[in-house]
Short mmCIF file of C-alpha atoms in Angstrom, two decimals:
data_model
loop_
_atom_site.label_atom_id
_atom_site.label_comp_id
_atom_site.label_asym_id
_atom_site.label_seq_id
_atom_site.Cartn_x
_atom_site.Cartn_y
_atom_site.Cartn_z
CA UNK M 74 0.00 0.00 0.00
CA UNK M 75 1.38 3.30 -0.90
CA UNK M 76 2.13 5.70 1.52
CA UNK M 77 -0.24 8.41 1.45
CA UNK M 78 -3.12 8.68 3.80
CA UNK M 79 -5.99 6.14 2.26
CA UNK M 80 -9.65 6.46 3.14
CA UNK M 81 -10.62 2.61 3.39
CA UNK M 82 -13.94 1.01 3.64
CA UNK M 83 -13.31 -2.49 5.63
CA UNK M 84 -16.14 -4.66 5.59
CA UNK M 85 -16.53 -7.75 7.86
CA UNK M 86 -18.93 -9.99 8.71
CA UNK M 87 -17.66 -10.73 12.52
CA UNK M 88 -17.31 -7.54 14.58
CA UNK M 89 -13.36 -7.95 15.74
CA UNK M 90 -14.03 -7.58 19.31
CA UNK M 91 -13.86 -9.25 22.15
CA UNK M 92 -10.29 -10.11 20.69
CA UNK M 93 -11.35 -13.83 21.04
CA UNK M 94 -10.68 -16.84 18.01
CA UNK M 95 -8.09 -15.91 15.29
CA UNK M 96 -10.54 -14.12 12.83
CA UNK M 97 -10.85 -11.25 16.04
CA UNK M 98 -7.40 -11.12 16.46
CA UNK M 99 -6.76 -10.91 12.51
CA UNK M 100 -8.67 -8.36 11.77
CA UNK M 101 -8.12 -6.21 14.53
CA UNK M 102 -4.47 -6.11 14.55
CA UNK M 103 -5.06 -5.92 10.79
CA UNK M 104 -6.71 -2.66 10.88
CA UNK M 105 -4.80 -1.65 13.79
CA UNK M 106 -1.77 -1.02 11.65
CA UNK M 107 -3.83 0.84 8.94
CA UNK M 108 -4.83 3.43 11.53
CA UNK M 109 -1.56 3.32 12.78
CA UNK M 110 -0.24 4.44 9.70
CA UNK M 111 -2.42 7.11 9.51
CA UNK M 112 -5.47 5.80 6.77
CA UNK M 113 -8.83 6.40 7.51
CA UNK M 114 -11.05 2.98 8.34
CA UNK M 115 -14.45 2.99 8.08
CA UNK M 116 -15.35 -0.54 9.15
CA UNK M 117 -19.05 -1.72 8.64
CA UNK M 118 -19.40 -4.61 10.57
CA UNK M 119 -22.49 -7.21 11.59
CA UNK M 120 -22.66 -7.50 15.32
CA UNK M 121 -24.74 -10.39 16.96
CA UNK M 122 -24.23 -9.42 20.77
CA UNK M 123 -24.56 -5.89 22.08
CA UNK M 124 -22.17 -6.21 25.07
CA UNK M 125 -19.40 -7.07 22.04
CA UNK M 126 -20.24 -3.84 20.28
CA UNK M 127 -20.01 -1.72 23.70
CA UNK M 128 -17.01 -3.03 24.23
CA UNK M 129 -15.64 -2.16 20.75
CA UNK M 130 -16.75 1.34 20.68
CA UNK M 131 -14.61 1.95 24.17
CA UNK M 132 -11.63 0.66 21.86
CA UNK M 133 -11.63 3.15 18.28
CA UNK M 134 -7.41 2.42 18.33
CA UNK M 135 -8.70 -0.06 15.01
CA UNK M 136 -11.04 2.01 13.23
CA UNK M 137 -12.09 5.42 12.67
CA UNK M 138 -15.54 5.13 12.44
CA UNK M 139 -17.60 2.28 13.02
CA UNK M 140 -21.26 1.47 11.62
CA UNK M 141 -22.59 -2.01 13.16
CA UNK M 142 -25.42 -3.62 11.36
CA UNK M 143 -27.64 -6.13 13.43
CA UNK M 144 -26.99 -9.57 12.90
CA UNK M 145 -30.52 -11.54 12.75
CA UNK M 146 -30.06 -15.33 12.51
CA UNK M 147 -33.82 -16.18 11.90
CA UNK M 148 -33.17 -14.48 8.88
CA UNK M 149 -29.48 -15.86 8.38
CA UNK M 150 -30.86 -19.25 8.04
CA UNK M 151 -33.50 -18.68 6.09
CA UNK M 152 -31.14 -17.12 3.40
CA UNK M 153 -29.14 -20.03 3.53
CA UNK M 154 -32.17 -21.84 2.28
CA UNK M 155 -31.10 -19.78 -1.29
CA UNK M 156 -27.93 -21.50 -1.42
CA UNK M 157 -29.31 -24.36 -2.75
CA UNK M 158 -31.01 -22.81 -5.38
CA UNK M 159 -27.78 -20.44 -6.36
CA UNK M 160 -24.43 -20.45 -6.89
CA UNK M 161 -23.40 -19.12 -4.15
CA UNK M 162 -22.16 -21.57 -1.15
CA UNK M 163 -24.19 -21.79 2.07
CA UNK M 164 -21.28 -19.91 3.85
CA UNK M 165 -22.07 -16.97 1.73
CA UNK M 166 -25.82 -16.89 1.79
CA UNK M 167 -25.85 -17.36 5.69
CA UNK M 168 -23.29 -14.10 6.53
CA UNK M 169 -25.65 -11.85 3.84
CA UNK M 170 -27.37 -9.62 5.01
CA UNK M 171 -29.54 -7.14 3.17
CA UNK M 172 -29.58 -4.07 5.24
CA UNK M 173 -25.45 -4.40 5.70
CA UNK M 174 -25.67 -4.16 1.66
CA UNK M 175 -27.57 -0.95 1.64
CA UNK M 176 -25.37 0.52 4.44
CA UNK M 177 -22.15 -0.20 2.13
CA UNK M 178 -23.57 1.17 -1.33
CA UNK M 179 -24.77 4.28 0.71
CA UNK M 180 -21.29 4.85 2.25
CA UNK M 181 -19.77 4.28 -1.41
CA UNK M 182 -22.13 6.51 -2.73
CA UNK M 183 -22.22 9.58 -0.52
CA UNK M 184 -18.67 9.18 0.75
CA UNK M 185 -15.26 9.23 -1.29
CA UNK M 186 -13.33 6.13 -0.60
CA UNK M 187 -10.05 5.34 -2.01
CA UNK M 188 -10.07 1.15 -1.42
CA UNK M 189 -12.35 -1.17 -0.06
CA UNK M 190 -11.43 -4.20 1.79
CA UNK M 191 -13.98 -7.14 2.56
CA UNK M 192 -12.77 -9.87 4.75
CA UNK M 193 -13.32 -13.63 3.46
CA UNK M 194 -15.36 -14.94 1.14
CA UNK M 195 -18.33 -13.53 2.74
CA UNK M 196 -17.57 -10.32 2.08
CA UNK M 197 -17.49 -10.53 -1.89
CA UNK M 198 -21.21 -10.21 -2.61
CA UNK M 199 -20.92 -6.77 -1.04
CA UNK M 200 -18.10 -5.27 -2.95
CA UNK M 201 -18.23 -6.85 -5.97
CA UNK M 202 -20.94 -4.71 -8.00
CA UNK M 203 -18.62 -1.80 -6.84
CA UNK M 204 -16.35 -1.48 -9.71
CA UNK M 205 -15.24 2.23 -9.87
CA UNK M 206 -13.28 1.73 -7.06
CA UNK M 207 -10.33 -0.69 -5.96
CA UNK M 208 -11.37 -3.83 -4.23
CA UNK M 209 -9.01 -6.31 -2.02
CA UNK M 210 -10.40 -9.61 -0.48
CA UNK M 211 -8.80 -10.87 2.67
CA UNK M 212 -9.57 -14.45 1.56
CA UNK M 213 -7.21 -15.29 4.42
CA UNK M 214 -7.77 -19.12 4.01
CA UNK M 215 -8.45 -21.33 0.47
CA UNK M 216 -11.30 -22.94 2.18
CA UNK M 217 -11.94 -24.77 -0.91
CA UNK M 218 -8.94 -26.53 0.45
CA UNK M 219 -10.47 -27.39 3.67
CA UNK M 220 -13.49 -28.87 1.98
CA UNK M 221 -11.66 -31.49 0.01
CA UNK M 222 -9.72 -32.38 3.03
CA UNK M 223 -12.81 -33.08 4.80
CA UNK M 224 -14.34 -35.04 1.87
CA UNK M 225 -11.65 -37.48 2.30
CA UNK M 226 -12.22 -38.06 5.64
CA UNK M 227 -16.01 -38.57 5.90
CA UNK M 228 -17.06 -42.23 5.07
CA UNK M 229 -20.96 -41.34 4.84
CA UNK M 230 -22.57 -40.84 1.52
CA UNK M 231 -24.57 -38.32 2.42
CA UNK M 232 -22.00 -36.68 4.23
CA UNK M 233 -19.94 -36.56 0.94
CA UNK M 234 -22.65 -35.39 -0.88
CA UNK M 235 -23.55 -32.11 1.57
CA UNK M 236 -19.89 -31.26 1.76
CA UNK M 237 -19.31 -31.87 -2.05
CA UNK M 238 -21.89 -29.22 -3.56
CA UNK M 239 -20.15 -26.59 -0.30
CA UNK M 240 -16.36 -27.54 -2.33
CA UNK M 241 -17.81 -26.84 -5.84
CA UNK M 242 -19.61 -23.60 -4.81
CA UNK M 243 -16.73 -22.62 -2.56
CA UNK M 244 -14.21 -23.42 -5.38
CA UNK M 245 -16.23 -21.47 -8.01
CA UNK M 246 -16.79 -18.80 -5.63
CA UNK M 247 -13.06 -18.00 -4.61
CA UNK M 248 -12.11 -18.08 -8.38
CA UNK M 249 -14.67 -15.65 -9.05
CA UNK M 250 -13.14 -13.54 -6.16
CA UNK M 251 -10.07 -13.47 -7.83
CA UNK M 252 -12.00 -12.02 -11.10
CA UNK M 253 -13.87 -10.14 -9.64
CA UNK M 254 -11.31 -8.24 -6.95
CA UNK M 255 -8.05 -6.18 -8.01
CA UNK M 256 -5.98 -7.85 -5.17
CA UNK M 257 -6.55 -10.71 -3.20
CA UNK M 258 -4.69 -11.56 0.00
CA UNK M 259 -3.76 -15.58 1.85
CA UNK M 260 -2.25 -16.31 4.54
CA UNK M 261 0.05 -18.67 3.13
CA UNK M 262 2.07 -20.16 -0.22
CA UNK M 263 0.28 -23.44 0.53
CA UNK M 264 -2.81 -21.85 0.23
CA UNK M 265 -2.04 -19.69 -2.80
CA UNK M 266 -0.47 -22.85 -4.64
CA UNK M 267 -3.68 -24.43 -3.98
CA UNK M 268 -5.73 -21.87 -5.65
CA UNK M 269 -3.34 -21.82 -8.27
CA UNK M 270 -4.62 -24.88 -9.59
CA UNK M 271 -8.66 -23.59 -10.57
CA UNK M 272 -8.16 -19.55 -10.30
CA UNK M 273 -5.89 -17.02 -11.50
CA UNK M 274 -3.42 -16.13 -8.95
CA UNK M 275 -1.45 -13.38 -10.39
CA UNK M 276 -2.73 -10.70 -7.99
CA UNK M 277 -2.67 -12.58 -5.22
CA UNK M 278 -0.30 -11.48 -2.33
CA UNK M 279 0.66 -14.15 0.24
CA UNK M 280 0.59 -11.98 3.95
CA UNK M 281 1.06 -14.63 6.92
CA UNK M 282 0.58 -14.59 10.76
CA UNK M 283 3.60 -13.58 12.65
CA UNK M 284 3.96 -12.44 16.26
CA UNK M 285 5.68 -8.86 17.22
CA UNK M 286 8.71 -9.71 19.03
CA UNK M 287 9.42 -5.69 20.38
CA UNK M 288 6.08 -6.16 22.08
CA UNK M 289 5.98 -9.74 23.21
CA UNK M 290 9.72 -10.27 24.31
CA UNK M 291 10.59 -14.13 24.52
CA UNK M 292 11.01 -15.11 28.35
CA UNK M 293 13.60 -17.92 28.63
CA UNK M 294 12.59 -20.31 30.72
CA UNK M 295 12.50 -24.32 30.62
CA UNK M 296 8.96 -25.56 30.29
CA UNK M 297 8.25 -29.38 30.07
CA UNK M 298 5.23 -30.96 27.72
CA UNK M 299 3.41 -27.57 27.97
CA UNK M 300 1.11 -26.36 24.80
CA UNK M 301 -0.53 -23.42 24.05
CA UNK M 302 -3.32 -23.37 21.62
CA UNK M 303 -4.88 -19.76 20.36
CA UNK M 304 -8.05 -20.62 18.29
CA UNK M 305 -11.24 -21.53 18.09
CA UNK M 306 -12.36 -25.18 17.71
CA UNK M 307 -15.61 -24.28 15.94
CA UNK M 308 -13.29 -23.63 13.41
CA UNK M 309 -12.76 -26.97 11.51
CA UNK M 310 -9.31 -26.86 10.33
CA UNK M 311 -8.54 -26.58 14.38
#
């Protein structure tokens, strides 16, 4: 990213706050170091609980202005009830939300962004129609990959089945994401080799994890059979 001042439009469906699973902790520390470097970050977000949204407006240090959008998951489930009608896979359809969409034309309408960001998959149906401006997807993960991991591993038919239409539509969906995006960002060379095989990858930028050794200064100390596991084990991969 250059190095003038960027007004930036960050769209997420999970509010990053409490800092709590690695998609929090991501995106936070992710935007954290765009405001740190002075660019502007409007983040429209979906919140589900209103403690987690008091809690983030007492901590602005990753955004400069923040519009929440009520997350309503009567209504999340019954628009994952399209996915099997559409193209688009049920992780998609679930996170969209219909009111969040109007909030993000409006700001791209009435406001003059430089870049908009959406964060996974989730976030493509609301950026995508937006072509007059520049549009990045944090696809983090190629959860395509995850898919056909888990097809190998489930023994039921059904099973198979269910989880095989997700991999299509998931794999048809990131390689429209990189068509449809002008940069799209993993968090790994695995996971960009991977993608390499259905999409085209030549905007792709590979940004990993890493852990800010100024701030969190080893301690050296002998520790026996001790592990320490950061993530969330709804999250399948984990």
């Amino acid at each position: 990213m250059e190095n003038e001042v960027k007004n930036i439009l960050y769209v997420t469906t999970r509010l990053p706050w409490p800092l709590i699973g690695g998609d929090r902790v991501n995106i936070y520390n992710y935007l954290k170091e765009l405001k740190n470097k002075g660019h502007k970050i409007t983040l429209v977000t979906l919140v589900s609980d209103d403690d987690d949204l008091i809690g983030a407006l007492d901590h602005s240090e990753f955004y400069t202005k923040l519009v929440p959008v009520k997350f309503n998951k009567k209504f999340a489930y019954l628009n994952a009830v399209k996915a099997i009608f559409s193209d688009r896979p049920f992780i998609v359809e679930y996170f969209y939300n219909r009111q969040m969409q109007k909030v993000i034309d409006d700001e791209l309408a009435t406001r003059q962004y430089d870049l908009v960001i959406g964060y996974i998959i989730r976030s493509l149906p609301y950026i995508q129609k937006h072509k007059n401006i520049k549009r990045i997807v944090h696809l983090c993960d190629a959860i395509s990959m995850m898919y056909e991991r888990r097809l190998k591993e489930k023994p039921s038919l059904f099973d198979r089945f269910k989880i095989g239409i997700e991999y299509i539509k998931v794999k048809n969906y990131e390689k429209k994401a990189c068509i449809t995006s002008d940069k799209q960002v993993l968090i790994s060379e695995i996971d960009k080799k991977y993608l390499a095989k259905f999409a085209n990858v030549s905007n792709v930028e590979v940004i990993g994890f890493a852990t800010d050794t100024d701030y969190y200064s080893p301690i050296y100390c002998k520790k026996e059979n001790n592990i320490c596991f950061v993530g969330s084990m709804q999250y399948i991969p984990n």
